[in-house]
mmCIF file of C-alpha atoms in Angstrom:
data_model
loop_
_atom_site.group_PDB
_atom_site.id
_atom_site.type_symbol
_atom_site.label_atom_id
_atom_site.label_comp_id
_atom_site.label_asym_id
_atom_site.label_seq_id
_atom_site.Cartn_x
_atom_site.Cartn_y
_atom_site.Cartn_z
ATOM 1 C CA MET H 1 22.831 84.937 -92.684
ATOM 2 C CA PRO H 2 21.710 87.829 -90.328
ATOM 3 C CA PHE H 3 25.382 89.264 -89.929
ATOM 4 C CA ILE H 4 27.039 91.577 -92.279
ATOM 5 C CA ASP H 5 30.642 89.689 -91.989
ATOM 6 C CA GLU H 6 32.000 86.825 -90.032
ATOM 7 C CA SER H 7 33.403 88.700 -87.194
ATOM 8 C CA SER H 8 30.191 90.183 -86.347
ATOM 9 C CA HIS H 9 28.670 86.696 -86.230
ATOM 10 C CA LEU H 10 32.105 85.747 -83.953
ATOM 11 C CA ALA H 11 31.253 88.660 -81.988
ATOM 12 C CA CYS H 12 28.019 87.588 -81.047
ATOM 13 C CA CYS H 13 28.653 84.017 -80.121
ATOM 14 C CA GLY H 14 31.143 85.226 -77.915
ATOM 15 C CA HIS H 15 29.262 87.693 -76.039
ATOM 16 C CA HIS H 16 26.748 85.127 -75.643
ATOM 17 C CA THR H 17 29.368 82.441 -74.161
ATOM 18 C CA TRP H 18 30.844 85.067 -71.775
ATOM 19 C CA THR H 19 27.403 85.955 -70.897
ATOM 20 C CA SER H 20 26.074 82.415 -69.934
ATOM 21 C CA ALA H 21 29.705 81.837 -68.197
ATOM 22 C CA ALA H 22 29.102 84.872 -66.202
ATOM 23 C CA ILE H 23 25.612 83.949 -64.732
ATOM 24 C CA ARG H 24 26.777 80.470 -64.175
ATOM 25 C CA ARG H 25 29.749 82.270 -61.850
ATOM 26 C CA ILE H 26 27.372 84.395 -59.962
ATOM 27 C CA GLU H 27 24.829 81.419 -59.346
ATOM 28 C CA ALA H 28 27.685 79.289 -58.465
ATOM 29 C CA ASP H 29 28.713 81.740 -55.541
ATOM 30 C CA PHE H 30 25.147 81.583 -54.847
ATOM 31 C CA ASN H 31 24.922 78.005 -54.104
ATOM 32 C CA ARG H 32 28.439 78.225 -51.998
ATOM 33 C CA SER H 33 26.463 80.571 -49.668
ATOM 34 C CA ALA H 34 24.035 79.478 -46.814
ATOM 35 C CA ASP H 35 20.820 81.507 -46.225
ATOM 36 C CA THR H 36 21.048 83.869 -43.527
ATOM 37 C CA HIS H 37 19.446 83.286 -40.029
ATOM 38 C CA LEU H 38 16.111 84.689 -38.329
ATOM 39 C CA ILE H 39 17.051 85.158 -35.220
ATOM 40 C CA PRO H 40 13.836 85.509 -32.439
ATOM 41 C CA LEU H 41 14.015 88.474 -29.992
ATOM 42 C CA ALA H 42 11.829 88.117 -26.768
ATOM 43 C CA LEU H 43 9.624 91.336 -25.737
ATOM 44 C CA PRO H 44 8.009 90.131 -22.340
ATOM 45 C CA GLY H 45 5.620 93.399 -22.811
ATOM 46 C CA PHE H 46 3.961 92.072 -25.520
ATOM 47 C CA PRO H 47 2.406 88.310 -24.830
ATOM 48 C CA GLY H 48 1.490 86.800 -27.991
ATOM 49 C CA VAL H 49 3.801 88.909 -30.224
ATOM 50 C CA ASP H 50 6.536 87.195 -31.211
ATOM 51 C CA VAL H 51 9.741 89.533 -32.978
ATOM 52 C CA TYR H 52 12.402 88.197 -35.445
ATOM 53 C CA PHE H 53 15.407 89.765 -37.169
ATOM 54 C CA LYS H 54 16.457 88.390 -40.287
ATOM 55 C CA ASP H 55 19.843 88.896 -40.145
ATOM 56 C CA GLU H 56 21.142 89.928 -43.634
ATOM 57 C CA SER H 57 24.789 91.076 -42.042
ATOM 58 C CA SER H 58 25.969 87.414 -42.786
ATOM 59 C CA HIS H 59 26.105 87.818 -46.499
ATOM 60 C CA PRO H 60 29.891 87.467 -47.770
ATOM 61 C CA THR H 61 29.851 91.634 -48.156
ATOM 62 C CA GLY H 62 28.167 91.955 -45.040
ATOM 63 C CA SER H 63 24.694 93.646 -45.605
ATOM 64 C CA LEU H 64 21.039 93.399 -47.283
ATOM 65 C CA LYS H 65 22.487 94.910 -50.669
ATOM 66 C CA HIS H 66 24.689 91.830 -51.310
ATOM 67 C CA ARG H 67 21.092 90.103 -52.455
ATOM 68 C CA LEU H 68 20.393 93.887 -54.431
ATOM 69 C CA ALA H 69 23.741 93.167 -55.777
ATOM 70 C CA ARG H 70 23.264 89.881 -56.994
ATOM 71 C CA SER H 71 20.110 90.698 -58.607
ATOM 72 C CA LEU H 72 21.177 93.991 -60.191
ATOM 73 C CA PHE H 73 24.247 91.823 -61.796
ATOM 74 C CA LEU H 74 22.102 89.216 -63.694
ATOM 75 C CA TYR H 75 19.619 91.515 -64.302
ATOM 76 C CA SER H 76 22.278 93.564 -66.302
ATOM 77 C CA LEU H 77 23.579 90.416 -67.796
ATOM 78 C CA ALA H 78 20.365 89.417 -68.975
ATOM 79 C CA ASN H 79 19.319 92.762 -70.704
ATOM 80 C CA GLY H 80 22.671 92.545 -72.412
ATOM 81 C CA TRP H 81 24.135 95.576 -70.732
ATOM 82 C CA LEU H 82 27.088 94.137 -69.436
ATOM 83 C CA HIS H 83 30.102 92.425 -71.834
ATOM 84 C CA ALA H 84 33.757 91.248 -71.056
ATOM 85 C CA GLY H 85 35.909 94.275 -70.040
ATOM 86 C CA SER H 86 32.847 96.064 -69.146
ATOM 87 C CA THR H 87 33.518 98.730 -66.373
ATOM 88 C CA VAL H 88 30.678 98.904 -63.871
ATOM 89 C CA VAL H 89 29.686 102.207 -62.535
ATOM 90 C CA GLU H 90 27.747 102.555 -59.269
ATOM 91 C CA ALA H 91 26.682 105.837 -57.315
ATOM 92 C CA SER H 92 26.699 104.691 -54.173
ATOM 93 C CA SER H 93 29.091 105.382 -50.675
ATOM 94 C CA GLY H 94 27.872 102.229 -48.896
ATOM 95 C CA SER H 95 26.679 98.761 -48.844
ATOM 96 C CA THR H 96 25.522 98.491 -52.556
ATOM 97 C CA ALA H 97 29.270 99.644 -53.723
ATOM 98 C CA VAL H 98 30.797 97.322 -51.381
ATOM 99 C CA SER H 99 28.579 94.241 -52.378
ATOM 100 C CA GLU H 100 28.888 95.031 -56.045
ATOM 101 C CA ALA H 101 32.485 95.269 -56.346
ATOM 102 C CA TYR H 102 32.276 92.235 -54.648
ATOM 103 C CA PHE H 103 30.577 90.722 -58.016
ATOM 104 C CA ALA H 104 32.354 92.557 -60.237
ATOM 105 C CA ARG H 105 35.432 90.939 -59.135
ATOM 106 C CA LEU H 106 33.879 87.731 -59.618
ATOM 107 C CA LEU H 107 33.455 88.335 -63.023
ATOM 108 C CA GLY H 108 36.659 89.999 -63.534
ATOM 109 C CA LEU H 109 35.014 93.320 -64.355
ATOM 110 C CA PRO H 110 36.703 96.469 -63.006
ATOM 111 C CA PHE H 111 34.168 98.611 -60.946
ATOM 112 C CA VAL H 112 33.523 102.282 -59.928
ATOM 113 C CA ALA H 113 32.061 103.578 -56.929
ATOM 114 C CA VAL H 114 31.200 107.123 -57.276
ATOM 115 C CA MET H 115 30.524 109.093 -53.758
ATOM 116 C CA PRO H 116 30.498 111.709 -52.174
ATOM 117 C CA ALA H 117 33.873 113.342 -51.236
ATOM 118 C CA SER H 118 32.977 113.021 -47.273
ATOM 119 C CA THR H 119 32.720 109.420 -47.322
ATOM 120 C CA SER H 120 34.495 107.627 -44.794
ATOM 121 C CA PRO H 121 37.654 106.265 -44.849
ATOM 122 C CA GLU H 122 35.901 102.966 -43.551
ATOM 123 C CA LYS H 123 33.588 102.578 -46.435
ATOM 124 C CA ILE H 124 36.265 103.932 -49.068
ATOM 125 C CA ALA H 125 38.553 100.553 -47.368
ATOM 126 C CA ALA H 126 35.545 97.838 -48.169
ATOM 127 C CA ILE H 127 34.955 98.587 -51.320
ATOM 128 C CA GLU H 128 38.811 98.857 -52.244
ATOM 129 C CA PHE H 129 38.991 95.533 -50.582
ATOM 130 C CA HIS H 130 37.229 93.942 -53.048
ATOM 131 C CA GLY H 131 38.774 95.433 -55.970
ATOM 132 C CA GLY H 132 36.505 98.553 -56.349
ATOM 133 C CA ARG H 133 37.669 102.012 -57.042
ATOM 134 C CA CYS H 134 36.134 105.162 -55.477
ATOM 135 C CA HIS H 135 35.504 108.008 -57.566
ATOM 136 C CA LEU H 136 34.883 110.970 -55.042
ATOM 137 C CA VAL H 137 32.824 113.674 -56.102
ATOM 138 C CA ARG H 138 32.450 117.472 -54.135
ATOM 139 C CA ASP H 139 28.734 117.955 -54.508
ATOM 140 C CA ALA H 140 26.649 114.623 -53.468
ATOM 141 C CA GLY H 141 23.976 115.712 -55.724
ATOM 142 C CA ASP H 142 26.097 115.262 -58.693
ATOM 143 C CA ILE H 143 27.042 111.436 -58.353
ATOM 144 C CA ALA H 144 24.032 110.060 -60.983
ATOM 145 C CA ALA H 145 25.206 112.546 -63.416
ATOM 146 C CA GLU H 146 29.025 111.440 -62.892
ATOM 147 C CA SER H 147 28.041 107.971 -62.660
ATOM 148 C CA VAL H 148 26.641 108.195 -66.131
ATOM 149 C CA ARG H 149 29.464 110.312 -67.429
ATOM 150 C CA LEU H 150 31.936 107.826 -66.277
ATOM 151 C CA ALA H 151 29.862 104.640 -67.816
ATOM 152 C CA ARG H 152 29.684 106.665 -70.901
ATOM 153 C CA GLU H 153 33.145 107.481 -71.581
ATOM 154 C CA SER H 154 34.468 103.868 -70.283
ATOM 155 C CA GLY H 155 31.717 101.880 -72.563
ATOM 156 C CA GLY H 156 31.033 100.777 -69.355
ATOM 157 C CA HIS H 157 27.299 100.320 -67.642
ATOM 158 C CA PHE H 158 26.065 102.563 -65.062
ATOM 159 C CA MET H 159 24.146 100.408 -62.577
ATOM 160 C CA ASP H 160 21.835 102.503 -61.116
ATOM 161 C CA GLN H 161 20.422 100.746 -58.090
ATOM 162 C CA PHE H 162 17.884 103.791 -57.096
ATOM 163 C CA THR H 163 16.129 102.419 -60.691
ATOM 164 C CA TYR H 164 16.355 99.394 -61.023
ATOM 165 C CA ALA H 165 16.402 97.551 -57.563
ATOM 166 C CA GLU H 166 12.273 96.853 -57.767
ATOM 167 C CA ARG H 167 12.489 95.520 -61.286
ATOM 168 C CA ALA H 168 15.718 93.727 -60.933
ATOM 169 C CA THR H 169 14.900 91.272 -58.170
ATOM 170 C CA ASP H 170 12.696 88.322 -58.975
ATOM 171 C CA TRP H 171 9.846 89.044 -56.615
ATOM 172 C CA ARG H 172 8.272 85.991 -57.414
ATOM 173 C CA ALA H 173 11.192 83.421 -55.975
ATOM 174 C CA ASN H 174 14.967 82.589 -56.634
ATOM 175 C CA ASN H 175 15.246 82.760 -52.614
ATOM 176 C CA ASN H 176 14.729 86.329 -52.390
ATOM 177 C CA ILE H 177 14.284 87.542 -49.126
ATOM 178 C CA ALA H 178 10.650 87.526 -49.054
ATOM 179 C CA GLU H 179 10.758 83.646 -49.749
ATOM 180 C CA SER H 180 13.332 83.158 -47.109
ATOM 181 C CA ILE H 181 11.490 84.818 -44.908
ATOM 182 C CA PHE H 182 8.290 82.915 -44.962
ATOM 183 C CA ARG H 183 9.813 79.741 -45.698
ATOM 184 C CA GLN H 184 11.876 80.004 -42.369
ATOM 185 C CA MET H 185 9.053 80.717 -40.556
ATOM 186 C CA GLU H 186 6.859 77.824 -41.389
ATOM 187 C CA GLN H 187 7.400 75.893 -37.882
ATOM 188 C CA GLU H 188 7.116 79.110 -35.899
ATOM 189 C CA PRO H 189 3.886 79.867 -33.488
ATOM 190 C CA HIS H 190 2.543 82.605 -36.074
ATOM 191 C CA PRO H 191 4.479 81.451 -39.215
ATOM 192 C CA VAL H 192 2.520 83.886 -41.490
ATOM 193 C CA PRO H 193 3.929 87.399 -40.345
ATOM 194 C CA ALA H 194 1.224 89.841 -39.436
ATOM 195 C CA TRP H 195 4.100 92.508 -40.451
ATOM 196 C CA VAL H 196 7.472 92.941 -42.031
ATOM 197 C CA VAL H 197 8.686 96.198 -41.092
ATOM 198 C CA CYS H 198 11.626 97.548 -42.978
ATOM 199 C CA SER H 199 13.303 100.903 -44.413
ATOM 200 C CA ALA H 200 13.755 102.410 -47.663
ATOM 201 C CA GLY H 201 17.050 103.413 -49.823
ATOM 202 C CA THR H 202 16.184 102.067 -52.865
ATOM 203 C CA GLY H 203 12.534 100.607 -52.181
ATOM 204 C CA GLY H 204 13.657 97.568 -53.373
ATOM 205 C CA THR H 205 12.958 95.439 -50.480
ATOM 206 C CA SER H 206 9.802 96.578 -49.524
ATOM 207 C CA ALA H 207 8.448 96.213 -52.813
ATOM 208 C CA THR H 208 9.997 92.430 -52.765
ATOM 209 C CA ILE H 209 7.812 92.091 -49.772
ATOM 210 C CA GLY H 210 4.482 93.277 -50.843
ATOM 211 C CA ARG H 211 4.741 91.832 -54.051
ATOM 212 C CA TYR H 212 5.698 88.551 -52.949
ATOM 213 C CA ALA H 213 3.158 88.591 -49.985
ATOM 214 C CA SER H 214 0.204 89.457 -52.553
ATOM 215 C CA TYR H 215 1.308 87.172 -55.146
ATOM 216 C CA ARG H 216 1.337 84.018 -52.392
ATOM 217 C CA GLY H 217 -1.812 85.122 -50.905
ATOM 218 C CA PHE H 218 -0.610 85.961 -47.170
ATOM 219 C CA ALA H 219 -2.128 88.661 -45.265
ATOM 220 C CA THR H 220 1.099 89.918 -44.149
ATOM 221 C CA ARG H 221 1.111 94.069 -44.140
ATOM 222 C CA VAL H 222 3.888 95.781 -44.733
ATOM 223 C CA LEU H 223 5.218 98.668 -42.584
ATOM 224 C CA CYS H 224 8.033 101.058 -43.737
ATOM 225 C CA ALA H 225 9.861 102.962 -41.280
ATOM 226 C CA ASP H 226 11.574 106.038 -42.854
ATOM 227 C CA PRO H 227 14.486 108.181 -40.813
ATOM 228 C CA GLN H 228 14.416 111.652 -39.859
ATOM 229 C CA HIS H 229 15.864 113.263 -43.168
ATOM 230 C CA SER H 230 14.096 111.152 -45.780
ATOM 231 C CA ALA H 231 11.568 112.325 -48.517
ATOM 232 C CA PHE H 232 9.634 109.024 -49.021
ATOM 233 C CA HIS H 233 7.235 109.155 -45.725
ATOM 234 C CA ALA H 234 5.757 112.953 -47.210
ATOM 235 C CA HIS H 235 6.044 111.119 -50.617
ATOM 236 C CA TYR H 236 3.826 108.370 -49.158
ATOM 237 C CA ALA H 237 1.347 110.807 -47.744
ATOM 238 C CA ALA H 238 0.971 112.650 -50.217
ATOM 239 C CA LEU H 239 0.292 109.864 -52.636
ATOM 240 C CA ALA H 240 -2.115 108.562 -49.535
ATOM 241 C CA GLN H 241 -4.260 111.734 -48.975
ATOM 242 C CA ARG H 242 -4.670 112.445 -53.074
ATOM 243 C CA ARG H 243 -2.337 115.413 -53.272
ATOM 244 C CA PRO H 244 0.471 116.735 -54.913
ATOM 245 C CA SER H 245 4.203 115.055 -53.279
ATOM 246 C CA PRO H 246 6.191 117.919 -52.036
ATOM 247 C CA GLN H 247 9.365 119.216 -54.778
ATOM 248 C CA ALA H 248 11.871 120.527 -52.427
ATOM 249 C CA PRO H 249 14.608 117.912 -51.637
ATOM 250 C CA ALA H 250 14.749 116.481 -47.859
ATOM 251 C CA PRO H 251 17.908 116.886 -46.294
ATOM 252 C CA ALA H 252 21.124 114.028 -46.249
ATOM 253 C CA SER H 253 20.110 111.174 -44.080
ATOM 254 C CA ARG H 254 22.178 110.470 -41.048
ATOM 255 C CA ILE H 255 20.842 106.846 -40.821
ATOM 256 C CA GLU H 256 23.327 105.640 -43.212
ATOM 257 C CA GLY H 257 21.730 103.714 -45.948
ATOM 258 C CA ILE H 258 18.579 104.551 -45.728
ATOM 259 C CA GLY H 259 16.538 107.695 -46.723
ATOM 260 C CA ARG H 260 16.688 109.601 -50.008
ATOM 261 C CA PRO H 261 16.219 113.296 -50.628
ATOM 262 C CA LEU H 262 13.803 112.688 -53.457
ATOM 263 C CA PRO H 263 11.586 109.754 -53.614
ATOM 264 C CA GLU H 264 13.219 106.974 -56.056
ATOM 265 C CA PRO H 265 11.609 105.154 -59.011
ATOM 266 C CA SER H 266 12.200 102.117 -56.967
ATOM 267 C CA PHE H 267 9.883 102.936 -54.429
ATOM 268 C CA ILE H 268 6.554 101.442 -54.811
ATOM 269 C CA ALA H 269 4.228 102.997 -52.886
ATOM 270 C CA GLY H 270 1.209 100.659 -53.502
ATOM 271 C CA CYS H 271 3.373 97.477 -51.828
ATOM 272 C CA VAL H 272 3.563 99.406 -48.726
ATOM 273 C CA ASP H 273 0.205 99.348 -46.281
ATOM 274 C CA ALA H 274 1.845 102.191 -44.170
ATOM 275 C CA MET H 275 4.557 104.440 -43.173
ATOM 276 C CA VAL H 276 6.183 105.821 -39.790
ATOM 277 C CA LYS H 277 8.520 108.819 -39.366
ATOM 278 C CA VAL H 278 11.636 107.766 -37.120
ATOM 279 C CA PRO H 279 13.783 110.777 -35.341
ATOM 280 C CA ASP H 280 17.144 110.086 -35.413
ATOM 281 C CA SER H 281 17.824 109.780 -32.069
ATOM 282 C CA LEU H 282 15.059 107.071 -31.347
ATOM 283 C CA SER H 283 16.684 105.148 -34.474
ATOM 284 C CA LEU H 284 19.953 105.133 -32.619
ATOM 285 C CA ALA H 285 18.859 104.726 -29.522
ATOM 286 C CA ALA H 286 16.891 101.716 -30.627
ATOM 287 C CA MET H 287 20.198 100.440 -32.399
ATOM 288 C CA ARG H 288 22.094 100.397 -29.338
ATOM 289 C CA TYR H 289 19.247 98.643 -27.316
ATOM 290 C CA VAL H 290 19.187 95.802 -30.023
ATOM 291 C CA ASN H 291 23.456 96.338 -29.527
ATOM 292 C CA ARG H 292 22.824 95.024 -25.988
ATOM 293 C CA ARG H 293 19.838 92.815 -26.631
ATOM 294 C CA LEU H 294 21.544 90.648 -29.025
ATOM 295 C CA GLY H 295 25.407 91.258 -27.957
ATOM 296 C CA ARG H 296 26.441 92.032 -30.944
ATOM 297 C CA ARG H 297 26.733 95.715 -33.226
ATOM 298 C CA VAL H 298 24.108 96.372 -35.545
ATOM 299 C CA GLY H 299 23.674 99.471 -37.937
ATOM 300 C CA GLY H 300 21.859 102.323 -37.378
ATOM 301 C CA SER H 301 18.961 101.700 -40.124
ATOM 302 C CA THR H 302 18.800 98.312 -38.158
ATOM 303 C CA GLY H 303 17.339 100.899 -35.186
ATOM 304 C CA THR H 304 14.999 102.361 -37.468
ATOM 305 C CA ASN H 305 13.198 99.032 -37.980
ATOM 306 C CA PHE H 306 12.887 98.232 -34.342
ATOM 307 C CA VAL H 307 11.121 101.474 -33.468
ATOM 308 C CA GLY H 308 8.794 100.254 -36.841
ATOM 309 C CA VAL H 309 8.229 96.888 -34.706
ATOM 310 C CA LEU H 310 7.806 98.773 -31.528
ATOM 311 C CA ARG H 311 4.868 100.836 -32.878
ATOM 312 C CA VAL H 312 3.238 97.823 -34.715
ATOM 313 C CA ALA H 313 3.708 95.793 -31.117
ATOM 314 C CA GLN H 314 1.573 98.582 -29.312
ATOM 315 C CA SER H 315 -1.018 98.503 -32.130
ATOM 316 C CA MET H 316 -1.674 95.282 -32.127
ATOM 317 C CA ARG H 317 -1.190 94.642 -27.939
ATOM 318 C CA ALA H 318 -4.086 97.571 -28.471
ATOM 319 C CA ARG H 319 -6.164 95.389 -30.485
ATOM 320 C CA GLY H 320 -5.792 92.189 -28.860
ATOM 321 C CA GLU H 321 -4.129 90.530 -31.894
ATOM 322 C CA SER H 322 -1.339 87.929 -31.431
ATOM 323 C CA GLY H 323 1.206 87.394 -34.050
ATOM 324 C CA SER H 324 4.665 87.490 -35.297
ATOM 325 C CA ILE H 325 6.515 90.413 -36.723
ATOM 326 C CA VAL H 326 9.650 90.376 -38.719
ATOM 327 C CA THR H 327 12.294 92.760 -39.514
ATOM 328 C CA ILE H 328 15.540 93.151 -41.339
ATOM 329 C CA LEU H 329 19.162 93.283 -39.456
ATOM 330 C CA CYS H 330 20.464 95.214 -42.658
ATOM 331 C CA ASP H 331 24.323 95.169 -41.425
ATOM 332 C CA GLY H 332 26.657 94.885 -38.634
ATOM 333 C CA GLY H 333 27.862 98.294 -36.536
ATOM 334 C CA GLU H 334 31.483 97.567 -37.588
ATOM 335 C CA ARG H 335 31.311 100.028 -40.368
ATOM 336 C CA TYR H 336 30.224 102.747 -38.038
ATOM 337 C CA ALA H 337 32.482 102.908 -35.392
ATOM 338 C CA HIS H 338 33.869 106.369 -36.618
ATOM 339 C CA SER H 339 29.977 107.142 -35.848
ATOM 340 C CA TYR H 340 27.231 105.536 -34.637
ATOM 341 C CA TYR H 341 29.671 104.300 -31.977
ATOM 342 C CA ASN H 342 31.804 107.129 -30.940
ATOM 343 C CA PRO H 343 30.303 109.151 -28.032
ATOM 344 C CA ASP H 344 32.050 112.394 -30.146
ATOM 345 C CA TRP H 345 29.957 111.804 -33.114
ATOM 346 C CA TYR H 346 27.043 112.474 -31.318
ATOM 347 C CA ALA H 347 27.843 115.555 -29.278
ATOM 348 C CA ALA H 348 28.734 116.843 -33.126
ATOM 349 C CA GLU H 349 25.937 116.295 -34.198
ATOM 350 C CA GLY H 350 23.758 117.564 -31.521
ATOM 351 C CA ILE H 351 21.896 114.305 -30.737
ATOM 352 C CA GLU H 352 20.758 113.336 -27.141
ATOM 353 C CA LEU H 353 21.170 110.162 -25.782
ATOM 354 C CA ASP H 354 19.984 109.558 -22.585
ATOM 355 C CA ASP H 355 16.211 110.377 -23.053
ATOM 356 C CA ALA H 356 15.941 108.331 -26.265
ATOM 357 C CA ASP H 357 17.300 105.258 -24.520
ATOM 358 C CA ARG H 358 14.968 105.673 -21.707
ATOM 359 C CA VAL H 359 11.900 105.881 -24.430
ATOM 360 C CA ILE H 360 13.086 102.991 -26.190
ATOM 361 C CA ALA H 361 13.645 100.673 -23.104
ATOM 362 C CA ALA H 362 10.704 101.637 -21.477
ATOM 363 C CA ALA H 363 8.325 101.057 -24.909
ATOM 364 C CA ALA H 364 10.460 97.666 -25.601
ATOM 365 C CA ASP H 365 9.587 96.353 -21.910
ATOM 366 C CA GLY H 366 5.840 97.270 -22.719
ATOM 367 C CA ASP H 367 5.677 100.296 -19.757
ATOM 368 C CA GLY H 368 6.094 103.348 -22.013
ATOM 369 C CA ALA H 369 4.555 104.857 -24.954
ATOM 370 C CA LEU H 370 6.711 105.968 -28.376
ATOM 371 C CA PRO H 371 6.423 109.957 -29.590
ATOM 372 C CA ASP H 372 4.160 110.515 -32.472
ATOM 373 C CA LEU H 373 5.730 108.553 -35.317
ATOM 374 C CA LEU H 374 3.238 110.474 -38.050
ATOM 375 C CA PRO H 375 1.973 107.049 -39.018
ATOM 376 C CA VAL H 376 0.269 106.947 -42.695
ATOM 377 C CA SER H 377 -1.203 104.467 -44.840
ATOM 378 C CA ARG H 378 -2.756 104.616 -48.127
ATOM 379 C CA HIS H 379 -5.695 102.123 -47.037
ATOM 380 C CA GLU H 380 -6.994 105.524 -44.879
ATOM 381 C CA ARG H 381 -10.237 106.916 -46.304
ATOM 382 C CA GLY H 382 -11.001 110.006 -46.216
#
């Protein structure tokens, strides 16, 4: 008997029984859910280049982060980090917290989202709708340390999306976003995308897509579009150019869900073929363009991605290439009524609208150039 007493044996059996039931509950929830749609968007100015949006807003919690939350919970369960009654803690003021609150409630576990005190009421309400509790901190730089403290004091678990996103996702299969994209593209004119364009919050999506494409032997390249206030682009450029990464943190990103003040452990530069830096005015103009073309509101990160799509499409046309580009529609715009869809917010932030709208419209029509987006690639030779 490897246990010192019978109570330890019973506790072990109880833990494994609960863990197995929890994993089955998450898998059953997945089986009840349909896959997300792949939506084509015609760009007549780019003949031979087909563009598609992977619509992650149709998940039960309304965003790409639903996949991440599911992976984080399965990873934590398989590692023995969660048990019956565990308090689940996450440092997030946005979509990840909403999605993790959903899965915590599914398992009957309490959930706490640690977030800045400036978080919008809409985000707080969405987390609370799924049974979560919001713990507000004054300084956004303290949310990770405060999450560790709360998890320790409650005997719970800090999910830590920014560390575990890339390793929690099963990038070989298990219907990750990459497998879903390539399967849905099979009957299209160019079934293997020339490029997949995404942005980085944790870096988990670019890691999953890059790894899956390499593993399956696809020639697909990954472009990561970084918002104006974010450390990922400078970090990637420094690695590509074999120089030290900047140590000073970037300002807080105005494009919610993407961009970080410092590079995160889940951002794997070797999974990204190239990066561009997108001014916020262009991200939001592109968001409004996609809104008009699809007839539905999308978030700012989708706009950042679409600027990257236009940059790739221009490059492909200049080289005489045809093929497909897939990008991510990360979430819907309903959560941004107070900001991106509110003219007063633009005035308060000092973000210009008209010129940026004209630049995006002309670029999408194939008639105009984009400003310098500081393209950089790890494949550059210098």
